[in-house]
Each structure stands twice: as C-alpha cells, then as structure tokens.
GROMACS .gro file of C-alpha atoms in nm:
model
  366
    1UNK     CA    1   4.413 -10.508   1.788
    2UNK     CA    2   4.304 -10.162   1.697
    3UNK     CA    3   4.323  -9.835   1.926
    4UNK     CA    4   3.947  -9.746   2.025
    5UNK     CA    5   4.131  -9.436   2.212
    6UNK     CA    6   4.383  -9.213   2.177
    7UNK     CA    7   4.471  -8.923   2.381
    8UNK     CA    8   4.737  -8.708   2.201
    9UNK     CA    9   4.962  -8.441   2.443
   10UNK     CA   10   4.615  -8.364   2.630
   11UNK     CA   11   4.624  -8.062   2.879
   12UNK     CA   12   4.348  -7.941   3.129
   13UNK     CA   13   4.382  -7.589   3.376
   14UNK     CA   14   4.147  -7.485   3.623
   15UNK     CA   15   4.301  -7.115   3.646
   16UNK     CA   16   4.677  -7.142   3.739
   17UNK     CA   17   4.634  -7.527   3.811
   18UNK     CA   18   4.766  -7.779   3.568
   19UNK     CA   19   4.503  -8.071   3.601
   20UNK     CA   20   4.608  -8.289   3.319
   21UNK     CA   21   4.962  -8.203   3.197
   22UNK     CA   22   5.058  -8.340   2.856
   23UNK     CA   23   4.920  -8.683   2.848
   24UNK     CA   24   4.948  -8.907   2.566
   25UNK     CA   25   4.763  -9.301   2.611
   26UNK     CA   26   4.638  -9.514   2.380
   27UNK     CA   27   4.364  -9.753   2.462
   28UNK     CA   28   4.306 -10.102   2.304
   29UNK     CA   29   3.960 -10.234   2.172
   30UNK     CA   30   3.813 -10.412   2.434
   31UNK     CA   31   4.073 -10.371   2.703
   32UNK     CA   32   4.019 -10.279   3.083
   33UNK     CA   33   4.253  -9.987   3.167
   34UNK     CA   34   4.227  -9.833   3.481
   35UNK     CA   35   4.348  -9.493   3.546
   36UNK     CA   36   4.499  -9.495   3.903
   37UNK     CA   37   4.611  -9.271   4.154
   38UNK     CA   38   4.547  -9.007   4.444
   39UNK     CA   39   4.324  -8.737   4.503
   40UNK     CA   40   4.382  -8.450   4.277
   41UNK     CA   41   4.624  -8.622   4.041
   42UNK     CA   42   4.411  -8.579   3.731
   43UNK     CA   43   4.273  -8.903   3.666
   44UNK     CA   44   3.903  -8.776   3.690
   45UNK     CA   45   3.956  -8.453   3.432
   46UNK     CA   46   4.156  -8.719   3.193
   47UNK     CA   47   3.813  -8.970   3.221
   48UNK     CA   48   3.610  -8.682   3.207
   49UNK     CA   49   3.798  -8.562   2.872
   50UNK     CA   50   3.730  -8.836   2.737
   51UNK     CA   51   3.332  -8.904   2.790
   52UNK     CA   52   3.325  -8.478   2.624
   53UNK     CA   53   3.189  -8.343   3.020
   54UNK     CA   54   3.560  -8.119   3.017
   55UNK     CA   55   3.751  -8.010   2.678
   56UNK     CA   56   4.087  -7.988   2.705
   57UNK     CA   57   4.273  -7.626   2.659
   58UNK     CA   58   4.483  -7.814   2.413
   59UNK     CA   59   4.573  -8.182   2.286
   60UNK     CA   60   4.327  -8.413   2.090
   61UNK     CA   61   4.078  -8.707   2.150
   62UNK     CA   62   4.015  -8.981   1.920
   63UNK     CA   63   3.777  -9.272   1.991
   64UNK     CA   64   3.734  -9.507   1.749
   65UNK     CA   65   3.988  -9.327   1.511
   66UNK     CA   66   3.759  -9.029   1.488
   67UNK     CA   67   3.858  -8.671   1.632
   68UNK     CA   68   3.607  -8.637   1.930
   69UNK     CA   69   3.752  -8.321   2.092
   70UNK     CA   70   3.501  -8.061   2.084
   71UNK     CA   71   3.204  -8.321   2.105
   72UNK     CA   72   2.931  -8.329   2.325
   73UNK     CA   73   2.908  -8.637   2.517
   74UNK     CA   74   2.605  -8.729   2.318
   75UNK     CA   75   2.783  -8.749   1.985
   76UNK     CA   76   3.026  -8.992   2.171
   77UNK     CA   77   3.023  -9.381   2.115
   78UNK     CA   78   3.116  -9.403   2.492
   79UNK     CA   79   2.868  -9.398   2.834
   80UNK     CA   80   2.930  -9.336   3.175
   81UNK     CA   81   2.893  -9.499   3.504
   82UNK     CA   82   2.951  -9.191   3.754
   83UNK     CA   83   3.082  -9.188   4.130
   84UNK     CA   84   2.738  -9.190   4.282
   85UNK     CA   85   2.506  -9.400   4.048
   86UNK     CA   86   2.285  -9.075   3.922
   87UNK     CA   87   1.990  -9.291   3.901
   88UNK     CA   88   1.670  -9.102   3.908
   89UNK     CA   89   1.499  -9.145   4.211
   90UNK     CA   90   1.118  -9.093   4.099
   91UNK     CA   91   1.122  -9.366   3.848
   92UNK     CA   92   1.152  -9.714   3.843
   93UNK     CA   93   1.447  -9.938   3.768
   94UNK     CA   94   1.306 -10.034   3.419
   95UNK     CA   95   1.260  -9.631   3.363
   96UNK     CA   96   1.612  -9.551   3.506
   97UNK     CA   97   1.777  -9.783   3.239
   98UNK     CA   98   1.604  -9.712   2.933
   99UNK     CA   99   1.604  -9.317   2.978
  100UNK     CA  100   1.871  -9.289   2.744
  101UNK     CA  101   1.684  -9.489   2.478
  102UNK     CA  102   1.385  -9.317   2.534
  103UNK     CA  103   1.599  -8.959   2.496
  104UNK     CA  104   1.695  -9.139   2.175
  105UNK     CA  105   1.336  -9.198   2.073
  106UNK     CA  106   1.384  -9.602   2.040
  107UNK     CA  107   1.036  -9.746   2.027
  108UNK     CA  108   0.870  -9.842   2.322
  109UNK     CA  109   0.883 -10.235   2.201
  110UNK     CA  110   1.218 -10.231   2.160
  111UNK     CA  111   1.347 -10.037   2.488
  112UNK     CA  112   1.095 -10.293   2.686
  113UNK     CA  113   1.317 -10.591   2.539
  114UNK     CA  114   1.640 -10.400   2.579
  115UNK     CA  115   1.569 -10.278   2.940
  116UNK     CA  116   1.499 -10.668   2.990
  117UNK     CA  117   1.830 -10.745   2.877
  118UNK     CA  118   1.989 -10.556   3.051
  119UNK     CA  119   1.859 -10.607   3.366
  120UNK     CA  120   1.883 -10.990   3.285
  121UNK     CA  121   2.260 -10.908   3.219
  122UNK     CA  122   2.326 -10.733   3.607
  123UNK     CA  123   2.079 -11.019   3.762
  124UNK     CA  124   1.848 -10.781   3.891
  125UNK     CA  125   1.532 -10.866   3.663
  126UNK     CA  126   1.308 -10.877   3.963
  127UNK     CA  127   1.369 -10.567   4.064
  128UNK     CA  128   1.229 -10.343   3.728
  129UNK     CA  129   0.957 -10.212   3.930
  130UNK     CA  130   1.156 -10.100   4.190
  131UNK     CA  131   1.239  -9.737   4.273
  132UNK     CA  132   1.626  -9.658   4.358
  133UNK     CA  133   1.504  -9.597   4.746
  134UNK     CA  134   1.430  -9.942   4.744
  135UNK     CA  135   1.761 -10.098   4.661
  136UNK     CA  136   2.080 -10.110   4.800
  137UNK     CA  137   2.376  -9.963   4.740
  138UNK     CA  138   2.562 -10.264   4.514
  139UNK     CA  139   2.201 -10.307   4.333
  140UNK     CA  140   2.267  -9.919   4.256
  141UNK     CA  141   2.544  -9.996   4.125
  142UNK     CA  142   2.461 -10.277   3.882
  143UNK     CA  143   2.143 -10.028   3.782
  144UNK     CA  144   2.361  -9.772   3.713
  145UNK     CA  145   2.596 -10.029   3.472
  146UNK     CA  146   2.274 -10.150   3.299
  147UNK     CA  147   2.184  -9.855   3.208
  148UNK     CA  148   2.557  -9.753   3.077
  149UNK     CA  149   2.565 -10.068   2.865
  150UNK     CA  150   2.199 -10.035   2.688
  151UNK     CA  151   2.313  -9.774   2.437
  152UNK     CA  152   2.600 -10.073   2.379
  153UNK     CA  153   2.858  -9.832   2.394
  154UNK     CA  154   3.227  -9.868   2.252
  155UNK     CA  155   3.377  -9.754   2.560
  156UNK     CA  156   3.249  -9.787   2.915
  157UNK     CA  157   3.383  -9.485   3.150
  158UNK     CA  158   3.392  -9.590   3.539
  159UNK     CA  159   3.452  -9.335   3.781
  160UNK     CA  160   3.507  -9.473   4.111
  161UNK     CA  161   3.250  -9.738   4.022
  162UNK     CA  162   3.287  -9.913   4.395
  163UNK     CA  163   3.382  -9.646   4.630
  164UNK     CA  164   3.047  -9.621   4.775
  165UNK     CA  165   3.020 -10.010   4.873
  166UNK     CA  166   3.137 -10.226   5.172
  167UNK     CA  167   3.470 -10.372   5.151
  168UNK     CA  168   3.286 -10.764   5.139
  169UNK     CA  169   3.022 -10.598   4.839
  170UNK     CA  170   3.369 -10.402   4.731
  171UNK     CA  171   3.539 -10.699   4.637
  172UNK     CA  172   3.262 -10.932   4.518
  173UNK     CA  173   3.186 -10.660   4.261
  174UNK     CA  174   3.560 -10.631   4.179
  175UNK     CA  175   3.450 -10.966   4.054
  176UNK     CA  176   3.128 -10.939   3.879
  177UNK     CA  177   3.272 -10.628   3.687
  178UNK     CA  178   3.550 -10.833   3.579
  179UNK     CA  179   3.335 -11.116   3.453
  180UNK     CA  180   3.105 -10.842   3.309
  181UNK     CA  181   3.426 -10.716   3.088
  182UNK     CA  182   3.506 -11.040   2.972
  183UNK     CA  183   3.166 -11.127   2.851
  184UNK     CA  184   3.050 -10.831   2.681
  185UNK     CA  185   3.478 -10.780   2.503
  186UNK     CA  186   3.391 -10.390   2.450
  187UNK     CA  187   3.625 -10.157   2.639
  188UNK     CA  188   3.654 -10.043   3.003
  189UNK     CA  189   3.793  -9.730   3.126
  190UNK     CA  190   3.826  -9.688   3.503
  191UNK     CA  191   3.906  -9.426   3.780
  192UNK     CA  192   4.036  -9.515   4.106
  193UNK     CA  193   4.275  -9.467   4.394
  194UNK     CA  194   4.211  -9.818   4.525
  195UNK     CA  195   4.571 -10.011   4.438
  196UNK     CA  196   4.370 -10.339   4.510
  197UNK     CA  197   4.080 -10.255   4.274
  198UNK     CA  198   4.333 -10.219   4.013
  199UNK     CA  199   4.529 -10.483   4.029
  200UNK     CA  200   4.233 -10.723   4.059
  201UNK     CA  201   4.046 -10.612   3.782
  202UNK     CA  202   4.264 -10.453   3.527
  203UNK     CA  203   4.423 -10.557   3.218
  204UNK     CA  204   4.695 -10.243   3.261
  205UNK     CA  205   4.749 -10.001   3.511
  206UNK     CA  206   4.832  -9.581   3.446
  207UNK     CA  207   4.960  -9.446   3.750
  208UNK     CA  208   4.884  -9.086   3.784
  209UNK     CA  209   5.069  -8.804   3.994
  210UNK     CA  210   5.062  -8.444   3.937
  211UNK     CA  211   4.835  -8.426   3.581
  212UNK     CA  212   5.101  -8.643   3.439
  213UNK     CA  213   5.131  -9.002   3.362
  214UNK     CA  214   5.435  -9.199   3.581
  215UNK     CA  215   5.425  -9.551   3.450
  216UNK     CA  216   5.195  -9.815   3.232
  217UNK     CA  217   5.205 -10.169   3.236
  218UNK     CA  218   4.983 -10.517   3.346
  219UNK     CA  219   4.920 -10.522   3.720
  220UNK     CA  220   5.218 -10.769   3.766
  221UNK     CA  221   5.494 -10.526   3.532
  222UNK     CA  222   5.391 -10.212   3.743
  223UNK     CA  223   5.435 -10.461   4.064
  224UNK     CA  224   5.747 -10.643   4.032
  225UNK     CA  225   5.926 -10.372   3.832
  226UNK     CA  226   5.825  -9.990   3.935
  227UNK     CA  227   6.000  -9.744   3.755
  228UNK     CA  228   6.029  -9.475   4.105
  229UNK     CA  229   5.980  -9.501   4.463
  230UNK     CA  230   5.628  -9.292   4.383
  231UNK     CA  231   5.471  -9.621   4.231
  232UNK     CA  232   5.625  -9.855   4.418
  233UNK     CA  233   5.508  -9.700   4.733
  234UNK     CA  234   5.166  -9.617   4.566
  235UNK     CA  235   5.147 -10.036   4.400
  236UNK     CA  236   5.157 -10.172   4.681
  237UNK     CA  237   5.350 -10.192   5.030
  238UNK     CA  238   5.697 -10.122   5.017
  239UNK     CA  239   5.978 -10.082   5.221
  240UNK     CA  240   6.243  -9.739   5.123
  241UNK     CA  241   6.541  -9.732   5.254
  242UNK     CA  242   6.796  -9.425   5.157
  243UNK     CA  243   7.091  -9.558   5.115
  244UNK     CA  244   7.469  -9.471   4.969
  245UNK     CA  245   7.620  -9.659   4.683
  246UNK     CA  246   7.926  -9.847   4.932
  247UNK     CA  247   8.023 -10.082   4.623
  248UNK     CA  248   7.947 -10.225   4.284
  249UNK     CA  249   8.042 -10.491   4.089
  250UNK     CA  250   7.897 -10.573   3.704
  251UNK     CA  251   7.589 -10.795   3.876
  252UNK     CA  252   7.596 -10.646   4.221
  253UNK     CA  253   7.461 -10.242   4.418
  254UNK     CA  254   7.555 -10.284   4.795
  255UNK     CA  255   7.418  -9.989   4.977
  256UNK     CA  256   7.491  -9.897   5.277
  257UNK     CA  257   7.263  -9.729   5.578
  258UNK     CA  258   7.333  -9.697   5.962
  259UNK     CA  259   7.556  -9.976   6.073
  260UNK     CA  260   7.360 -10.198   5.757
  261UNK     CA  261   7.441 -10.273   5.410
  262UNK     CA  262   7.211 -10.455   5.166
  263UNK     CA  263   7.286 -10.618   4.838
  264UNK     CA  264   7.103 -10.567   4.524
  265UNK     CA  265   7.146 -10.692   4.199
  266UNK     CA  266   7.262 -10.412   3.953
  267UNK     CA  267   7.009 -10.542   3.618
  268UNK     CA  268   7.266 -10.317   3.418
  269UNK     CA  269   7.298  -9.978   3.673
  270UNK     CA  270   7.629  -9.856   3.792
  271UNK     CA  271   7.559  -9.538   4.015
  272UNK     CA  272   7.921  -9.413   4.134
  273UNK     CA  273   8.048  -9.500   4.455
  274UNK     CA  274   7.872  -9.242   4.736
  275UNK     CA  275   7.577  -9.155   4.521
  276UNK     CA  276   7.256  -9.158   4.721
  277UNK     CA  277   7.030  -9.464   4.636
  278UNK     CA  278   6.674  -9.561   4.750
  279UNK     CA  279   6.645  -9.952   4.817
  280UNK     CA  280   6.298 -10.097   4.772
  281UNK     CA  281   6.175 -10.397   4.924
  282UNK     CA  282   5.864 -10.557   4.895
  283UNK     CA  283   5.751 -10.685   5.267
  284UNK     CA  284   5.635 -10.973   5.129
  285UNK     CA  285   5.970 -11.063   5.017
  286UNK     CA  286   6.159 -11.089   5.331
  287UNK     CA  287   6.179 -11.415   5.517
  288UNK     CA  288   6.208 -11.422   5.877
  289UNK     CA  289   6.493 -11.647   6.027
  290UNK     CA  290   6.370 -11.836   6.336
  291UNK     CA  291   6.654 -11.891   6.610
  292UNK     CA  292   6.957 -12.101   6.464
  293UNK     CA  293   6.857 -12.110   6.131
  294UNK     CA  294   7.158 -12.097   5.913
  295UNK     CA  295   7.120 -11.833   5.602
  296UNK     CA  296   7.031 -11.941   5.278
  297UNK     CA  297   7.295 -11.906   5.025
  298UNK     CA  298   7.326 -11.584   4.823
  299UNK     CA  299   7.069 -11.405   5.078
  300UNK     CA  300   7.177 -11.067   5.235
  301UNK     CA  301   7.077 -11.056   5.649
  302UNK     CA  302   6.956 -10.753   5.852
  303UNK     CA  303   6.960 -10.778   6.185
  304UNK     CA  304   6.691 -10.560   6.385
  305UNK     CA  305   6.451 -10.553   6.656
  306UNK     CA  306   6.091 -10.624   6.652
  307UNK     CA  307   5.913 -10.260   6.743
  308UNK     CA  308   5.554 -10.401   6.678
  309UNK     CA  309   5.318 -10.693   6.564
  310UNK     CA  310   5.033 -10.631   6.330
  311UNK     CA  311   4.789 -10.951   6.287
  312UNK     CA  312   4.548 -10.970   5.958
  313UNK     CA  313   4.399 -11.314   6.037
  314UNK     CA  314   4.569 -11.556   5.784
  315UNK     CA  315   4.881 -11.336   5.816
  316UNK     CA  316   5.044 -11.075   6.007
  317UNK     CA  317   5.272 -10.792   5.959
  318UNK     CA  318   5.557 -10.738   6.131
  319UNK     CA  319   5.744 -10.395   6.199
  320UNK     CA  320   6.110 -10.401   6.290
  321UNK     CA  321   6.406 -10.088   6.324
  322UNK     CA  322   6.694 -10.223   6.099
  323UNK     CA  323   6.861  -9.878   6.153
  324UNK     CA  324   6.712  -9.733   5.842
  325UNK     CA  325   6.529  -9.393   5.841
  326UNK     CA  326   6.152  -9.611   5.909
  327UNK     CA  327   6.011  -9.932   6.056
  328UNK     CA  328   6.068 -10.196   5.821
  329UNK     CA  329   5.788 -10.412   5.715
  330UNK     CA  330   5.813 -10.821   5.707
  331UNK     CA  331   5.435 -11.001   5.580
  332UNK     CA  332   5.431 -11.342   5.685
  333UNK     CA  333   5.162 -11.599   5.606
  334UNK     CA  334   5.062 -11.795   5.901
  335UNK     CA  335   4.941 -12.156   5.857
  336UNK     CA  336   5.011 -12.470   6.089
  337UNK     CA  337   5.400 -12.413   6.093
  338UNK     CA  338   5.394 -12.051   6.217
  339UNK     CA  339   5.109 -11.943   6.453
  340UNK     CA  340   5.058 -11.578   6.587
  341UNK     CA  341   5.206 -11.719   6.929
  342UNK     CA  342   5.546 -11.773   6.724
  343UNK     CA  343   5.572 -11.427   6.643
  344UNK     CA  344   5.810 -11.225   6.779
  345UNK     CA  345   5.688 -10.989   7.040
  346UNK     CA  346   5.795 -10.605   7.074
  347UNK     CA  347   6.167 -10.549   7.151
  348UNK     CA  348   6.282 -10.941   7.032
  349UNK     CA  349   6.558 -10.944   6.825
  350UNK     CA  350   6.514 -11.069   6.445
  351UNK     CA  351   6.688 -11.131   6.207
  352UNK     CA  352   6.566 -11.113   5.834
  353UNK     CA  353   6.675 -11.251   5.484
  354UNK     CA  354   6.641 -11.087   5.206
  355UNK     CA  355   6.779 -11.188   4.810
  356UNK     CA  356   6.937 -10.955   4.602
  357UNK     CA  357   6.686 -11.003   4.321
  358UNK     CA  358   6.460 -10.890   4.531
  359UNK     CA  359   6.571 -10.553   4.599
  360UNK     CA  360   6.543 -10.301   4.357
  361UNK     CA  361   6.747  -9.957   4.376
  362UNK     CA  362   6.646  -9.647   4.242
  363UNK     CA  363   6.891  -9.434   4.133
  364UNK     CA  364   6.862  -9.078   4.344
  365UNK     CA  365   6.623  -8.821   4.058
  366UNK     CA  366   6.421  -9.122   3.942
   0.00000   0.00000   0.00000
C-alpha cells in the first residue's frame, strides 16, 4: 500500500517556541492515524501543516507523492473537519455542505445530487432544510463531516472531531466514524488527547510530547509494549514504581522498593545491579488474592493495605500503599463471584499477585 503522506524532518516555531520539532511520519492510503497527546504537544500545528493553514519553517510535505509545502489549502487533495464544526449559521444544511462545491463552481444539478449524498451518507437527509441553530451538537458534527467528504477528498483531517459531545454521543460517534472510515477506504487523520478515542477508533496511534514524536504503533503495540513511562502513563492507567535493580538473571529484573521487591521478566535487558529502574504495571493486570488463597505458581506477591475503594458500576478500582512512592492501582471486574460488598474496605490488608510478564521495566533515561 502506497504512502498518501509523508512528513519529512518537519519543524514549526511560534517565536522562541519549538511547536513541531523534527517530525518525520508516513501515512498509508486509506489508513486511520490518529495523532495523540496533551495540550500543547504539537499535534494541532503537525495536522494543521498538513491541511496548508501553517507552513513549516523547514521540512517538507508530500500528499499523494506530490510536494505540498508551500500550498494553499485549496490546492490540497485533503479537507478538514475543525474543532467546532464551522458550519455557517445563516444557511441551511443543504447550503452548509455544498459551499465548497459551489466555491468550486460545480453546477447546481450536480451539487443538489451530491449534497443528497452526502447527507444520505451521515443519515441526516431530513434535516437539508435545517439551519445549524436547529440541530444538535452530534448532528453538527455529522454536517460538518458531510461537508468534508463532498469534495471526496484523499485525506480527511479531524481535529478534535468529538470534544464538543456528551460522553454517551462521544462514544456512539467513536463508532459511526469508524464505520464511516471503513466504508468510504480513503484516509483519516485525527487530533486528540482522548486515550480512549484513540484506541477505539484508530488503525495506529502517534503519541506526541514536546513537538516531537515518542512512539507509533496499533492501539494494542503502543498498549502492551510502551517504549517510556510517558506513554505508558499517557495509554492508559498505569502503575510506576521507582525501583533499584536488586538482581538479574538471563530471563529475570527483580527490583526492589521499600521493604518490596517485584519480579520482571528481563525480554533481553540487563541494567547493572543498583541502577534505578521504573516498574510498570498495568492495574488491570493484578489479581487480588482473597483470604487463604494459595499463590499461583511463578506469580510475584505484594502485600499492602487497602487506602481506598473506587466503584465504576461493572467494576471497581481499588487503591492500595504497597510501600512504593504512590497508591497502587488494582481494576477488578465485578460479576456474580465478586460483588462491591466483597471488596476490601479502607485500611484491610491485601494482598496482590502479579506475573512477571506482566511487568515491564524501564531502564532509568528511557
């Protein structure tokens, strides 16, 4: 599959700020990348970069294999979908969406049948006559998409496309944009700091800190493997513990913290003995041993006590000091055998099992 873009060593200042600091991405042909990280971490200036609204003070943009750097957005094969909808509010939906067409002087026969599409395409037909004031926020939303997608462009730039919405509307549209990518195959390029958003919807994740880019890979690579304590704090829930190296073997880390030490396996690393380490571990990953219950083989145990109790419905969180430097996190999902009354209450001692593969140690500097 061909690149449809390529960003090569592409910097952006604002005065004596750095926005965008040296990136280089490529972007396959009909893939849904999303861009993802905090405020101020460049992700915006790199989408905007590439839909030709900022020009970077040096690097290169190719879309479709052709140098697009000092373009116009105009002379662009991409279209964008901005933060909050820009829809126009004096005309009607049908107007709103064919703008561009008419801009393009289409004929009025064949916007009519395009703006139908379109609108046939987001589900809101029945509301062409409509004026923006009259719709709400997540039929904004799909106006604003329809009228992105009529000029059929190569590449679709989203920028924030849900923040505005309801986390119920939120997620349903995480959804029907989904869907939407997988019926129409052209590409999707997405903003956001939501870690959710992105891992529901995206065929590969950029994390983004400080103008530069930290690690790329599917929603499940940047998950299970993180290359720092950055994205596996940002992906995510996690649990850091700062540790020293107290032993290794050739498949073994044991670090050690207070009056704890926790096993990890090595997957090749050797840090020397008394080098500072961070352990990571997933909340999620722990199991919590009821009174009695005999270890399973191979599993490290912390004992700790339970400092607080956090319930989420069909699960609950809880928060426990194992002598580390911060609560640590245990997820549990409660169904018939474990009810919120089986939880263990503030200052009960636990004790918690954790495997080795399920630790991962980051070397201090990564």
């Amino acid at each position: 599959m061909s690149n449809i873009v390529e960003l090569n060593n592409l910097t952006r200042r604002f005065g004596t700020l750095t926005a965008v600091d040296n990136v280089n991405l490529t972007v396959s042909e009909g893939e849904f990348i999303t861009l993802l990280g905090p405020s101020g971490c460049g992700k915006t200036t790199t989408l905007r970069m590439i839909g030709g609204f900022e020009f970077p003070d040096s690097g290169r943009v190719f879309l479709d294999g052709h140098d697009v750097t000092d373009l116009p957005p105009y002379d662009r094969p991409v279209n964008m979908v901005f933060q909050d909808y820009a829809l126009f509010p004096h005309m009607s939906v049908a107007d709103n969406v064919g703008y561009g067409l008419r801009i393009a002087g289409v004929t009025r026969a064949d916007i009519a049948q395009r703006v139908k599409d379109a609108l046939r395409m987001v589900d809101l037909e029945s509301k062409a006559q409509n004026r923006p004031s009259q719709l709400s926020t997540g039929q904004k939303q799909r106006i604003a998409l329809a009228r992105a997608l009529i000029r059929q462009p190569k590449v679709l730039l989203l920028d924030e496309p849900l923040s505005a919405l309801d986390l119920k509307l939120r997620e349903a549209m995480q959804v029907e944009l989904k869907h939407l990518h997988q019926k129409l195959g052209i590409t999707f390029v997405m903003v956001t700091h939501d870690q959710l958003e992105a891992l529901v919807m995206s065929d590969r994740i950029v994390v983004m800190h400080d103008g530069a880019l930290i690690q790329e890979g599917t929603p499940t690579e940047l998950y299970e493997h993180p290359a720092t304590p950055y994205v596996a704090n940002f992906i995510g829930t996690s649990n850091l513990i700062i540790a020293t190296v107290a032993e290794t073997t050739a498949d073994f880390i044991v670090g050690s913290f207070g009056n704890a030490r926790l096993k990890a396996s090595s997957n090749g690393s050797k840090p020397p003995q008394g080098n500072k380490i961070t352990l990571c571990v997933r909340p999620e990953k722990v199991r919590l041993l009821a009174d009695g219950q005999s270890v399973p083989d191979g599993f490290n145990v912390l004992n700790g006590r339970a400092t607080e109790q956090f319930f989420h419905g069909n699960a609950a969180r809880i928060a426990a000091d194992i002598g580390a430097d911060a609560p640590f996190l245990v997820d549990m999902q409660l169904g018939a055998a474990l009810g919120k009354s089986q939880l263990p209450g503030e200052g009960m001692q636990v004790r918690l099992a954790i495997h080795p593969e399920n630790v991962t140690v980051f070397v201090e500097g990564d």
